Structures are given as C-alpha cells and as structure tokens.
mmCIF file of C-alpha atoms in Angstrom:
data_model
loop_
_atom_site.group_PDB
_atom_site.id
_atom_site.type_symbol
_atom_site.label_atom_id
_atom_site.label_comp_id
_atom_site.label_asym_id
_atom_site.label_seq_id
_atom_site.Cartn_x
_atom_site.Cartn_y
_atom_site.Cartn_z
ATOM 1 C CA MET A 1 -4.154 -17.288 0.475
ATOM 2 C CA ILE A 2 -3.934 -13.251 0.847
ATOM 3 C CA PRO A 3 -3.899 -13.415 4.795
ATOM 4 C CA LEU A 4 -0.472 -15.604 4.480
ATOM 5 C CA ILE A 5 0.776 -12.995 2.264
ATOM 6 C CA ILE A 6 -0.259 -9.912 4.564
ATOM 7 C CA PHE A 7 1.162 -11.244 7.630
ATOM 8 C CA SER A 8 4.544 -11.948 5.932
ATOM 9 C CA SER A 9 4.611 -8.281 4.901
ATOM 10 C CA LEU A 10 4.169 -7.118 8.338
ATOM 11 C CA ILE A 11 6.866 -9.675 9.658
ATOM 12 C CA CYS A 12 8.772 -8.278 7.419
ATOM 13 C CA LEU A 13 8.187 -4.673 8.830
ATOM 14 C CA TYR A 14 8.414 -5.546 11.817
ATOM 15 C CA TYR A 15 12.009 -6.802 11.866
ATOM 16 C CA PHE A 16 12.748 -3.579 9.855
ATOM 17 C CA LEU A 17 11.560 -1.105 12.327
ATOM 18 C CA PHE A 18 12.075 -3.127 15.949
ATOM 19 C CA ALA A 19 15.634 -5.782 14.795
ATOM 20 C CA ARG A 20 19.080 -4.241 15.405
ATOM 21 C CA ILE A 21 22.320 -6.439 15.276
ATOM 22 C CA HIS A 22 24.487 -6.175 18.473
ATOM 23 C CA ASN A 23 27.673 -8.678 18.914
ATOM 24 C CA ASP A 24 26.531 -10.193 15.457
ATOM 25 C CA ARG A 25 23.355 -11.318 17.620
ATOM 26 C CA LEU A 26 19.895 -10.556 16.356
ATOM 27 C CA LEU A 27 17.878 -8.495 18.774
ATOM 28 C CA VAL A 28 14.356 -7.790 18.677
ATOM 29 C CA TYR A 29 12.353 -5.536 20.424
ATOM 30 C CA PRO A 30 10.395 -6.312 22.691
ATOM 31 C CA ILE A 31 10.519 -10.121 21.821
ATOM 32 C CA ASN A 32 12.136 -12.166 18.918
ATOM 33 C CA LEU A 33 9.937 -14.980 18.156
ATOM 34 C CA GLY A 34 12.894 -15.685 15.144
ATOM 35 C CA ILE A 35 12.385 -19.434 15.186
ATOM 36 C CA LEU A 36 8.144 -19.671 15.118
ATOM 37 C CA ASN A 37 8.401 -16.654 12.711
ATOM 38 C CA THR A 38 11.019 -18.854 10.321
ATOM 39 C CA LEU A 39 8.637 -21.954 11.009
ATOM 40 C CA PHE A 40 5.444 -20.289 9.878
ATOM 41 C CA LEU A 41 7.396 -18.220 6.736
ATOM 42 C CA SER A 42 8.772 -21.591 5.650
ATOM 43 C CA ALA A 43 5.344 -23.362 5.821
ATOM 44 C CA SER A 44 3.387 -20.336 4.143
ATOM 45 C CA ALA A 45 6.117 -20.772 1.116
ATOM 46 C CA VAL A 46 5.027 -24.261 0.783
ATOM 47 C CA ILE A 47 1.616 -23.357 0.749
ATOM 48 C CA LEU A 48 1.856 -20.681 -1.240
ATOM 49 C CA MET A 49 4.131 -22.111 -3.885
ATOM 50 C CA THR A 50 1.708 -25.451 -4.340
ATOM 51 C CA ALA A 51 -1.591 -23.119 -4.355
ATOM 52 C CA ASN A 52 -1.749 -22.474 -7.862
ATOM 53 C CA ARG A 53 -4.092 -25.468 -9.833
ATOM 54 C CA ILE A 54 -4.476 -23.754 -13.071
ATOM 55 C CA GLY A 55 -1.606 -21.603 -14.186
ATOM 56 C CA TYR A 56 0.042 -23.049 -17.933
ATOM 57 C CA ASP A 57 2.947 -24.283 -16.317
ATOM 58 C CA ALA A 58 0.744 -26.076 -13.008
ATOM 59 C CA VAL A 59 -1.538 -27.902 -15.522
ATOM 60 C CA SER A 60 1.732 -29.310 -17.476
ATOM 61 C CA PHE A 61 3.423 -30.580 -14.384
ATOM 62 C CA THR A 62 0.269 -31.989 -13.101
ATOM 63 C CA ARG A 63 -0.057 -34.102 -16.230
ATOM 64 C CA PHE A 64 3.438 -34.407 -16.114
ATOM 65 C CA PHE A 65 3.523 -36.082 -12.530
ATOM 66 C CA TYR A 66 0.295 -38.355 -13.147
ATOM 67 C CA PHE A 67 1.591 -39.808 -16.548
ATOM 68 C CA SER A 68 5.094 -40.946 -14.770
ATOM 69 C CA ARG A 69 3.081 -42.220 -12.172
ATOM 70 C CA ASP A 70 0.215 -44.214 -13.910
ATOM 71 C CA HIS A 71 2.409 -45.505 -16.773
ATOM 72 C CA HIS A 72 6.442 -45.316 -15.953
ATOM 73 C CA ALA A 73 7.128 -42.895 -18.707
ATOM 74 C CA ASN A 74 8.315 -39.822 -19.662
ATOM 75 C CA LEU A 75 5.356 -37.700 -21.467
ATOM 76 C CA PHE A 76 7.496 -34.532 -22.402
ATOM 77 C CA ASP A 77 11.134 -34.214 -23.991
ATOM 78 C CA TYR A 78 14.736 -35.248 -22.666
ATOM 79 C CA THR A 79 14.777 -32.346 -20.133
ATOM 80 C CA TYR A 80 12.506 -33.739 -17.966
ATOM 81 C CA GLU A 81 13.994 -37.312 -17.956
ATOM 82 C CA ILE A 82 15.275 -36.738 -14.452
ATOM 83 C CA LEU A 83 12.322 -35.731 -12.895
ATOM 84 C CA SER A 84 10.334 -38.532 -14.360
ATOM 85 C CA ASN A 85 12.349 -40.937 -13.198
ATOM 86 C CA ILE A 86 12.152 -39.357 -9.495
ATOM 87 C CA ILE A 87 8.537 -39.547 -9.937
ATOM 88 C CA ILE A 88 8.444 -43.396 -10.828
ATOM 89 C CA ALA A 89 10.609 -44.070 -7.959
ATOM 90 C CA VAL A 90 8.675 -42.198 -4.980
ATOM 91 C CA THR A 91 5.255 -43.377 -6.505
ATOM 92 C CA LYS A 92 6.460 -46.936 -6.418
ATOM 93 C CA PHE A 93 6.334 -46.519 -2.526
ATOM 94 C CA PHE A 94 3.502 -44.303 -2.661
ATOM 95 C CA PRO A 95 1.193 -45.271 -5.569
ATOM 96 C CA LEU A 96 -1.704 -42.981 -4.374
ATOM 97 C CA MET A 97 0.573 -40.091 -3.743
ATOM 98 C CA THR A 98 -1.087 -36.962 -6.020
ATOM 99 C CA TYR A 99 0.618 -34.320 -7.528
ATOM 100 C CA PRO A 100 -0.006 -31.624 -4.766
ATOM 101 C CA VAL A 101 1.598 -33.680 -1.995
ATOM 102 C CA PHE A 102 4.842 -34.800 -3.973
ATOM 103 C CA HIS A 103 5.413 -30.914 -5.021
ATOM 104 C CA ALA A 104 5.216 -30.197 -1.539
ATOM 105 C CA LEU A 105 7.558 -32.587 -0.520
ATOM 106 C CA VAL A 106 10.024 -31.868 -3.218
ATOM 107 C CA LEU A 107 9.803 -28.094 -1.988
ATOM 108 C CA VAL A 108 10.472 -29.011 1.484
ATOM 109 C CA LEU A 109 13.354 -31.380 0.779
ATOM 110 C CA THR A 110 14.939 -29.099 -1.431
ATOM 111 C CA GLY A 111 14.559 -26.141 0.913
ATOM 112 C CA LEU A 112 16.342 -28.128 3.517
ATOM 113 C CA ILE A 113 19.035 -29.578 1.752
ATOM 114 C CA PHE A 114 20.436 -26.945 -0.554
ATOM 115 C CA ILE A 115 18.629 -23.720 0.876
ATOM 116 C CA ARG A 116 18.939 -23.715 4.328
ATOM 117 C CA PRO A 117 22.869 -24.250 4.697
ATOM 118 C CA LEU A 118 23.167 -20.852 2.830
ATOM 119 C CA LEU A 119 20.729 -19.194 4.640
ATOM 120 C CA LYS A 120 21.647 -20.300 8.366
ATOM 121 C CA THR A 121 25.170 -19.543 7.449
ATOM 122 C CA TYR A 122 24.750 -15.466 5.968
ATOM 123 C CA ALA A 123 21.904 -14.876 7.118
ATOM 124 C CA VAL A 124 21.092 -11.960 10.013
ATOM 125 C CA SER A 125 17.196 -12.882 9.935
ATOM 126 C CA LEU A 126 15.867 -16.047 8.084
ATOM 127 C CA ALA A 127 12.209 -14.530 8.827
ATOM 128 C CA SER A 128 13.201 -11.546 7.296
ATOM 129 C CA VAL A 129 14.620 -13.149 3.930
ATOM 130 C CA LEU A 130 11.873 -15.799 3.773
ATOM 131 C CA SER A 131 9.269 -12.605 4.036
ATOM 132 C CA LEU A 132 10.700 -10.678 1.471
ATOM 133 C CA TYR A 133 10.617 -13.785 -0.604
ATOM 134 C CA ILE A 134 7.012 -13.915 -0.261
ATOM 135 C CA LEU A 135 6.648 -10.319 -0.193
ATOM 136 C CA SER A 136 8.226 -9.876 -3.863
ATOM 137 C CA GLY A 137 5.708 -12.417 -5.399
ATOM 138 C CA VAL A 138 8.723 -14.777 -6.687
ATOM 139 C CA TYR A 139 7.287 -17.837 -4.888
ATOM 140 C CA ALA A 140 4.455 -17.869 -7.301
ATOM 141 C CA SER A 141 7.027 -18.177 -10.494
ATOM 142 C CA ASP A 142 8.876 -20.535 -8.337
ATOM 143 C CA GLY A 143 5.764 -22.786 -7.541
ATOM 144 C CA MET A 144 4.532 -23.253 -10.655
ATOM 145 C CA GLN A 145 7.534 -23.588 -12.632
ATOM 146 C CA PHE A 146 8.744 -26.560 -10.457
ATOM 147 C CA LYS A 147 11.300 -28.185 -12.175
ATOM 148 C CA ASN A 148 13.174 -24.732 -12.554
ATOM 149 C CA PHE A 149 12.631 -24.301 -8.492
ATOM 150 C CA ILE A 150 14.318 -27.277 -8.019
ATOM 151 C CA SER A 151 17.541 -26.577 -10.182
ATOM 152 C CA VAL A 152 17.665 -23.040 -8.147
ATOM 153 C CA SER A 153 17.777 -24.768 -4.885
ATOM 154 C CA ILE A 154 20.891 -26.710 -5.876
ATOM 155 C CA LEU A 155 22.164 -23.578 -7.985
ATOM 156 C CA LEU A 156 21.934 -21.603 -4.467
ATOM 157 C CA TYR A 157 23.705 -24.536 -2.972
ATOM 158 C CA ALA A 158 26.481 -24.392 -5.383
ATOM 159 C CA CYS A 159 26.724 -20.823 -4.777
ATOM 160 C CA TYR A 160 26.983 -21.502 -1.249
ATOM 161 C CA GLN A 161 30.186 -23.351 -1.925
ATOM 162 C CA LEU A 162 31.410 -21.095 -4.163
ATOM 163 C CA PHE A 163 31.276 -18.449 -1.394
ATOM 164 C CA LYS A 164 33.837 -20.603 0.745
ATOM 165 C CA GLY A 165 36.390 -20.256 -1.569
ATOM 166 C CA GLY A 166 39.487 -22.287 -2.822
ATOM 167 C CA LYS A 167 39.927 -24.778 -5.597
ATOM 168 C CA SER A 168 38.112 -27.742 -3.911
ATOM 169 C CA LYS A 169 35.139 -25.456 -3.546
ATOM 170 C CA LEU A 170 35.405 -24.179 -7.277
ATOM 171 C CA LEU A 171 34.834 -28.020 -8.111
ATOM 172 C CA ALA A 172 32.207 -28.358 -5.858
ATOM 173 C CA TYR A 173 30.433 -25.693 -7.290
ATOM 174 C CA TYR A 174 30.316 -27.217 -10.974
ATOM 175 C CA ALA A 175 29.855 -30.754 -9.513
ATOM 176 C CA TRP A 176 26.470 -29.219 -8.136
ATOM 177 C CA LEU A 177 25.891 -26.883 -11.039
ATOM 178 C CA LEU A 178 26.036 -30.049 -13.252
ATOM 179 C CA LEU A 179 23.071 -31.629 -11.048
ATOM 180 C CA ALA A 180 21.307 -28.636 -11.675
ATOM 181 C CA VAL A 181 21.591 -28.670 -15.194
ATOM 182 C CA LEU A 182 20.481 -31.995 -15.395
ATOM 183 C CA PHE A 183 17.082 -30.723 -14.246
ATOM 184 C CA HIS A 184 16.780 -27.672 -16.431
ATOM 185 C CA PHE A 185 19.513 -27.062 -18.941
ATOM 186 C CA SER A 186 19.245 -23.332 -18.876
ATOM 187 C CA PHE A 187 21.463 -23.570 -15.880
ATOM 188 C CA ALA A 188 24.815 -24.024 -17.861
ATOM 189 C CA ILE A 189 24.450 -20.116 -18.060
ATOM 190 C CA TYR A 190 25.943 -20.125 -14.787
ATOM 191 C CA ALA A 191 29.108 -21.870 -15.138
ATOM 192 C CA PHE A 192 30.787 -18.666 -15.659
ATOM 193 C CA LEU A 193 29.777 -17.466 -12.308
ATOM 194 C CA PRO A 194 33.317 -18.543 -10.644
ATOM 195 C CA LEU A 195 34.740 -15.786 -12.687
ATOM 196 C CA ILE A 196 33.885 -13.732 -9.389
ATOM 197 C CA LEU A 197 36.859 -15.160 -7.585
ATOM 198 C CA TRP A 198 39.401 -13.533 -10.735
ATOM 199 C CA LYS A 199 40.664 -10.447 -9.506
ATOM 200 C CA ARG A 200 41.319 -9.084 -12.520
ATOM 201 C CA LEU A 201 37.778 -9.728 -13.715
ATOM 202 C CA GLN A 202 36.960 -8.129 -10.547
ATOM 203 C CA LYS A 203 38.330 -4.938 -11.497
ATOM 204 C CA VAL A 204 36.644 -4.661 -14.863
ATOM 205 C CA SER A 205 33.159 -6.252 -13.864
ATOM 206 C CA ASN A 206 31.184 -2.777 -14.092
ATOM 207 C CA LEU A 207 31.561 -3.110 -17.568
ATOM 208 C CA PHE A 208 29.390 -6.110 -17.895
ATOM 209 C CA PRO A 209 26.352 -4.187 -17.448
ATOM 210 C CA ILE A 210 27.134 -1.420 -19.620
ATOM 211 C CA ILE A 211 28.208 -4.059 -22.696
ATOM 212 C CA GLY A 212 24.885 -6.142 -21.585
ATOM 213 C CA SER A 213 22.985 -2.823 -22.017
ATOM 214 C CA LEU A 214 24.451 -1.321 -25.216
ATOM 215 C CA LEU A 215 24.075 -4.164 -27.008
ATOM 216 C CA TYR A 216 20.359 -4.753 -25.683
ATOM 217 C CA LEU A 217 19.957 -1.102 -27.088
ATOM 218 C CA SER A 218 20.818 -1.804 -30.362
ATOM 219 C CA LEU A 219 18.854 -4.706 -30.666
ATOM 220 C CA MET A 220 15.844 -2.175 -29.688
ATOM 221 C CA LEU A 221 16.931 -0.123 -32.464
ATOM 222 C CA GLY A 222 16.805 -2.635 -34.951
ATOM 223 C CA ILE A 223 19.976 -4.145 -35.030
ATOM 224 C CA ASP A 224 19.240 -7.905 -34.838
ATOM 225 C CA GLY A 225 22.203 -9.922 -35.661
ATOM 226 C CA PHE A 226 21.626 -11.893 -32.546
ATOM 227 C CA LYS A 227 18.850 -13.883 -34.115
ATOM 228 C CA ALA A 228 21.164 -15.508 -36.794
ATOM 229 C CA LEU A 229 23.667 -16.141 -34.010
ATOM 230 C CA ILE A 230 20.364 -17.652 -31.879
ATOM 231 C CA VAL A 231 19.423 -19.842 -34.984
ATOM 232 C CA LEU A 232 23.388 -21.030 -35.127
ATOM 233 C CA PHE A 233 23.252 -22.285 -31.595
ATOM 234 C CA ALA A 234 19.979 -24.039 -31.845
ATOM 235 C CA GLN A 235 21.325 -26.498 -34.237
ATOM 236 C CA VAL A 236 22.999 -27.994 -31.354
ATOM 237 C CA PRO A 237 20.426 -31.089 -30.444
ATOM 238 C CA PHE A 238 20.260 -29.893 -27.037
ATOM 239 C CA LEU A 239 19.719 -26.496 -27.685
ATOM 240 C CA ALA A 240 17.232 -26.791 -30.163
ATOM 241 C CA LYS A 241 14.706 -24.895 -27.759
ATOM 242 C CA LEU A 242 16.500 -21.702 -28.699
ATOM 243 C CA SER A 243 14.873 -21.959 -31.936
ATOM 244 C CA ILE A 244 11.874 -20.814 -30.441
ATOM 245 C CA TYR A 245 13.199 -17.068 -29.459
ATOM 246 C CA ALA A 246 14.655 -16.509 -33.136
ATOM 247 C CA SER A 247 11.382 -16.071 -34.144
ATOM 248 C CA GLN A 248 9.732 -13.720 -31.385
ATOM 249 C CA THR A 249 10.451 -10.952 -29.266
ATOM 250 C CA ALA A 250 9.189 -8.993 -26.010
ATOM 251 C CA GLY A 251 9.881 -5.515 -27.787
ATOM 252 C CA ILE A 252 9.132 -2.802 -25.736
ATOM 253 C CA ARG A 253 7.759 -5.144 -22.739
ATOM 254 C CA SER A 254 11.412 -6.181 -22.266
ATOM 255 C CA ILE A 255 12.340 -2.656 -20.515
ATOM 256 C CA VAL A 256 10.589 -3.818 -17.490
ATOM 257 C CA PRO A 257 12.511 -6.689 -16.423
ATOM 258 C CA VAL A 258 15.764 -5.101 -17.927
ATOM 259 C CA GLY A 259 14.443 -1.794 -15.409
ATOM 260 C CA ILE A 260 14.206 -4.251 -12.441
ATOM 261 C CA TYR A 261 17.965 -5.488 -13.119
ATOM 262 C CA CYS A 262 19.346 -1.794 -13.333
ATOM 263 C CA LEU A 263 17.182 -1.006 -9.887
ATOM 264 C CA LEU A 264 18.471 -4.287 -8.110
ATOM 265 C CA LEU A 265 22.209 -3.228 -9.320
ATOM 266 C CA LEU A 266 21.548 0.047 -8.237
ATOM 267 C CA LEU A 267 20.555 -1.110 -4.778
ATOM 268 C CA LEU A 268 23.437 -3.412 -4.303
ATOM 269 C CA GLU A 269 26.033 -0.531 -5.008
ATOM 270 C CA TYR A 270 24.222 1.775 -2.850
ATOM 271 C CA TYR A 271 24.412 -0.640 -0.234
ATOM 272 C CA ARG A 272 28.390 -1.085 -0.641
ATOM 273 C CA ARG A 273 28.973 2.248 1.133
ATOM 274 C CA SER A 274 26.935 0.398 4.211
ATOM 275 C CA ASN A 275 29.039 -2.431 4.214
ATOM 276 C CA HIS A 276 31.309 -1.693 7.208
ATOM 277 C CA PHE A 277 28.156 -2.313 9.090
ATOM 278 C CA LEU A 278 28.484 -6.032 8.198
ATOM 279 C CA THR A 279 31.038 -8.300 9.760
ATOM 280 C CA GLU A 280 33.742 -9.598 7.794
ATOM 281 C CA ASP A 281 32.107 -12.779 6.163
ATOM 282 C CA LYS A 282 29.096 -10.743 5.168
ATOM 283 C CA GLN A 283 31.008 -8.103 3.599
ATOM 284 C CA SER A 284 32.512 -10.737 1.573
ATOM 285 C CA LEU A 285 29.088 -12.278 0.546
ATOM 286 C CA LEU A 286 27.803 -8.802 -0.279
ATOM 287 C CA VAL A 287 30.669 -8.037 -2.579
ATOM 288 C CA SER A 288 30.298 -11.463 -4.228
ATOM 289 C CA THR A 289 26.743 -10.784 -4.921
ATOM 290 C CA ILE A 290 27.706 -7.571 -6.444
ATOM 291 C CA TYR A 291 30.167 -9.260 -8.899
ATOM 292 C CA ILE A 292 27.242 -12.095 -9.687
ATOM 293 C CA TRP A 293 24.931 -9.301 -10.449
ATOM 294 C CA ARG A 294 27.458 -7.424 -12.645
ATOM 295 C CA LEU A 295 28.089 -10.636 -14.712
ATOM 296 C CA LEU A 296 24.682 -11.249 -15.115
ATOM 297 C CA GLY A 297 24.589 -8.010 -16.973
ATOM 298 C CA ILE A 298 25.853 -9.397 -20.065
ATOM 299 C CA LEU A 299 22.553 -11.610 -20.533
ATOM 300 C CA LEU A 300 20.283 -8.505 -20.550
ATOM 301 C CA PRO A 301 20.481 -8.642 -24.521
ATOM 302 C CA ALA A 302 18.326 -12.129 -24.259
ATOM 303 C CA LEU A 303 15.167 -10.194 -22.451
ATOM 304 C CA TYR A 304 14.962 -8.762 -25.921
ATOM 305 C CA PHE A 305 13.651 -11.943 -27.576
ATOM 306 C CA ALA A 306 11.593 -13.186 -24.741
ATOM 307 C CA ASN A 307 10.496 -13.207 -21.228
ATOM 308 C CA ALA A 308 11.639 -16.449 -20.356
ATOM 309 C CA PRO A 309 15.229 -15.590 -20.133
ATOM 310 C CA TYR A 310 14.120 -12.997 -16.945
ATOM 311 C CA ARG A 311 14.194 -16.317 -15.164
ATOM 312 C CA LEU A 312 18.126 -16.209 -15.269
ATOM 313 C CA PHE A 313 18.018 -13.012 -13.091
ATOM 314 C CA ARG A 314 15.356 -14.151 -10.905
ATOM 315 C CA ASN A 315 17.315 -17.490 -10.055
ATOM 316 C CA VAL A 316 19.665 -15.594 -7.478
ATOM 317 C CA TYR A 317 17.026 -13.286 -6.262
ATOM 318 C CA LEU A 318 17.375 -14.898 -3.076
ATOM 319 C CA ILE A 319 21.210 -14.226 -2.258
ATOM 320 C CA VAL A 320 20.199 -10.724 -3.388
ATOM 321 C CA PHE A 321 17.149 -10.682 -0.870
ATOM 322 C CA LEU A 322 19.817 -12.522 2.121
ATOM 323 C CA VAL A 323 22.277 -9.725 1.716
ATOM 324 C CA ALA A 324 19.665 -6.891 1.296
ATOM 325 C CA THR A 325 18.435 -7.871 4.888
ATOM 326 C CA ASN A 326 21.674 -8.088 6.632
ATOM 327 C CA ILE A 327 22.103 -4.432 5.373
ATOM 328 C CA VAL A 328 19.040 -3.270 6.727
ATOM 329 C CA LEU A 329 18.900 -4.918 9.877
ATOM 330 C CA ALA A 330 22.822 -3.837 10.623
ATOM 331 C CA SER A 331 22.123 -0.429 9.707
ATOM 332 C CA PRO A 332 21.537 1.483 13.212
ATOM 333 C CA ILE A 333 18.022 1.059 14.372
ATOM 334 C CA HIS A 334 15.906 4.813 14.318
ATOM 335 C CA THR A 335 18.375 6.295 11.820
ATOM 336 C CA LEU A 336 17.891 7.850 8.681
ATOM 337 C CA THR A 337 20.741 5.534 7.217
ATOM 338 C CA ARG A 338 17.988 2.523 8.260
ATOM 339 C CA ILE A 339 15.334 3.991 6.847
ATOM 340 C CA LYS A 340 16.904 5.029 3.361
ATOM 341 C CA ASN A 341 18.151 1.113 3.406
ATOM 342 C CA ALA A 342 14.965 -0.199 4.164
ATOM 343 C CA LEU A 343 12.331 2.095 1.693
ATOM 344 C CA PHE A 344 14.869 1.756 -0.983
ATOM 345 C CA LEU A 345 14.979 -2.424 -0.800
ATOM 346 C CA LEU A 346 10.710 -2.456 -0.148
ATOM 347 C CA VAL A 347 10.487 -0.107 -3.429
ATOM 348 C CA VAL A 348 12.355 -2.704 -5.330
ATOM 349 C CA ILE A 349 10.771 -5.595 -3.974
ATOM 350 C CA PHE A 350 7.227 -3.867 -4.880
ATOM 351 C CA LEU A 351 8.389 -3.695 -8.523
ATOM 352 C CA ILE A 352 9.311 -7.029 -8.545
ATOM 353 C CA TYR A 353 5.992 -8.304 -7.236
ATOM 354 C CA MET A 354 4.585 -5.896 -9.998
ATOM 355 C CA TYR A 355 6.495 -7.483 -12.899
ATOM 356 C CA PRO A 356 4.015 -10.278 -13.719
ATOM 357 C CA ILE A 357 1.008 -7.742 -13.628
ATOM 358 C CA LEU A 358 2.978 -5.355 -15.570
ATOM 359 C CA LEU A 359 3.234 -7.715 -18.562
ATOM 360 C CA GLY A 360 0.037 -9.492 -18.132
ATOM 361 C CA GLN A 361 1.210 -12.435 -16.857
ATOM 362 C CA ASN A 362 -0.692 -12.214 -13.410
ATOM 363 C CA ILE A 363 -3.835 -14.429 -15.209
ATOM 364 C CA ASP A 364 -1.432 -17.369 -15.082
ATOM 365 C CA ILE A 365 0.651 -16.454 -11.987
ATOM 366 C CA TYR A 366 -0.825 -14.581 -9.386
ATOM 367 C CA SER A 367 -4.532 -14.962 -9.966
ATOM 368 C CA PRO A 368 -4.686 -18.739 -9.532
ATOM 369 C CA VAL A 369 -3.055 -18.240 -6.108
ATOM 370 C CA LEU A 370 -4.855 -15.352 -4.757
ATOM 371 C CA ASP A 371 -8.425 -16.302 -6.200
ATOM 372 C CA ASN A 372 -8.595 -19.734 -6.591
ATOM 373 C CA GLY A 373 -5.709 -21.331 -4.496
ATOM 374 C CA VAL A 374 -5.924 -23.920 -2.703
ATOM 375 C CA PHE A 375 -4.095 -25.483 0.207
ATOM 376 C CA PHE A 376 -1.121 -28.194 -1.129
ATOM 377 C CA TRP A 377 -3.140 -31.235 1.207
ATOM 378 C CA LEU A 378 -6.082 -31.262 -1.082
ATOM 379 C CA GLU A 379 -6.527 -32.144 -4.339
#
C-alpha cells in the first residue's frame, strides 16, 4: 500500500510545481496526463479504503455484512437498518458476494453518483484533489467508517446543490441531507449549513469560531455545564447514543483536532487574499467554503467530550481540498505566491495525516492499511 501513497504524493507535487491555469484550462508541463492520473488515483483510493481488515470499525462492518447477508436481518441498532436492507437486496442477486467486494462496489457507486458532480464542476484538477485526499490519510478513516462515508458522499452532493443557490436548490439540499441522515444520524447537524446564504449571518460569521473557541476553553478550565445538556438531549430516543459522551472526555488530547480546525481556518482566510486568481464560480465556492468552516466553529466544544465529533469537521475536508488546490494551481507558476500557497497547504495536510498518530489511533486506522492491508478483491 505504501507505493500507492508515495506515487499519489508525487502526483500532487508534480501538479503543484508544473501546472498552471490559462483561460480556465489546466496546462501541465511537459505533458498533461490528467485523465490517466485521475483514474489511477481513484482506483488507488478504492484500494486503500478497502485495505483495512483488522481495525475496530472494519471488523464490525465485516461482521455486520455477513450477518445481514446470511440471516437477512440487522445485527446492530436502528441506525444500520437502511444499510442492512441494501446488503440484503444486493446479496439476493449475488449470494456469494464478500464484504470487501461489496465495500468497493458501494465506494465506486457513491463516488461516481454523489462526489463526481462536485469535483467535475469546480475542480481545476481532479488528480490534485484526489492526491491530497490520499496524502492526508483521510481515506483510512473514511474507508473503515463505511456507513459514515456513504453519508459524506451524499452530503457533498447536497452541498453541490447548495452552492448553485436559489430556493429550489435549498429544498434539494435538505432532501439529500435527509437521505444522508438515514445512513448516519449525526449528519442532522448539517441542517444549519444553508445559513451561509443569509447575508446578515455572513457579516458576523467570523464570530462563530470565536464563540466556539471560548466555550471549548471554558470546558478545559472545568466549567462542565455542557454535560448536563448532553444528558438532557440523550433522553430523546434517537439521540440515546449521546449519553456515552456525557461520561467521557478527550481532555488535553482534544487540542489536536481543535488546532487542526484553526489551521484550516487560517489557511482558507489566507487563500481569500489570492481569490482574484480564480474564475467567478470558483471564487464563490471559496467564499462559501469559508462560511461553512466558520459556522462549524460553533461545534468546537464537542471535541472536548470525545474524538468522534471530529468527523463532523472531517466530513467536509474534500471541499476544503478542492478550493485549496484551485488556489494553488491558479497562482502564477514559479512565483513566491505559488510556493507559499502550496507549502502552507502541504503543512496542514501533513498535520491532518499526523492526527491519528498523535492520538495513538494509528494502530486501528493506518497500521492495518500500511502493514497488513490487502487488495479488495482478496478475502
């Protein structure tokens, strides 16, 4: 698996060093192999995302798949009901299908149906975005947390509708978000994202990260009124899982994801200074992404209670990678501006990759892929 990751990294650097934009077209010296690179990186992502066989979530989803296939029943709670029904429906036609093959099939279909439209419309270079996705290590969590990734794909398509604007697109956003919620209830939190269209809120959106940071600091200082609030919400039947977080905290370790959030916010705000390099639609995407990231700042206190809420931020990473690569590639080639934009991005990407390692989660996330990973077509 390591050669795939290394090659993806080289592709990323190749585009950052030798690609430029001319008349909204990507030109790469000496030759542009965009289609081939995109196909290779897409295949690499699927292979890497299905390589984990021994991580906690990977084992759980394997058990879940075979139980649903063999007994036509849901092994886990109600939040797995939709996925269980999909497994039962598919394996009626392919009764001997294995989990790795099913996993890969769903990844490919969700990527083509839900993620491709966003990337095709807004990405200057699909290969660059995919290479950052692999280089950041996010594939490892997305691949293992299978049900969450299905919801991520649908959320990205919902955001694609939102970026188009208009009341009809707003309705489309909530329709697709509802579908994402059926696979993973935590995605209900994104119901407030359309607030980015409200001009009054746009003017004060920079307050959200400040408010979230202050609330997070109050928790770190021992003011724990939020625990009582979580216990209260946990009384609602479909929010019962929240009770788990009321009794545990991430403590000082939560500084890592909070720090990554702040760095990405600085990255996006810094890139806003270079948005004149972009076309109008891509400028609009950058601004919308900044508003989304600011709004998510209000969720920073949740990171104090457990590491799991970090996925609420990670779920929109692909949009951040998309606007970041657009800025880098649109910057004048062989200039200090291009170098600074690229270096800042790569440093943040490296820190995102280090996140599981810093929290000691690499044994469950990275190690099964790098040390023991196998190709999806192998059982």
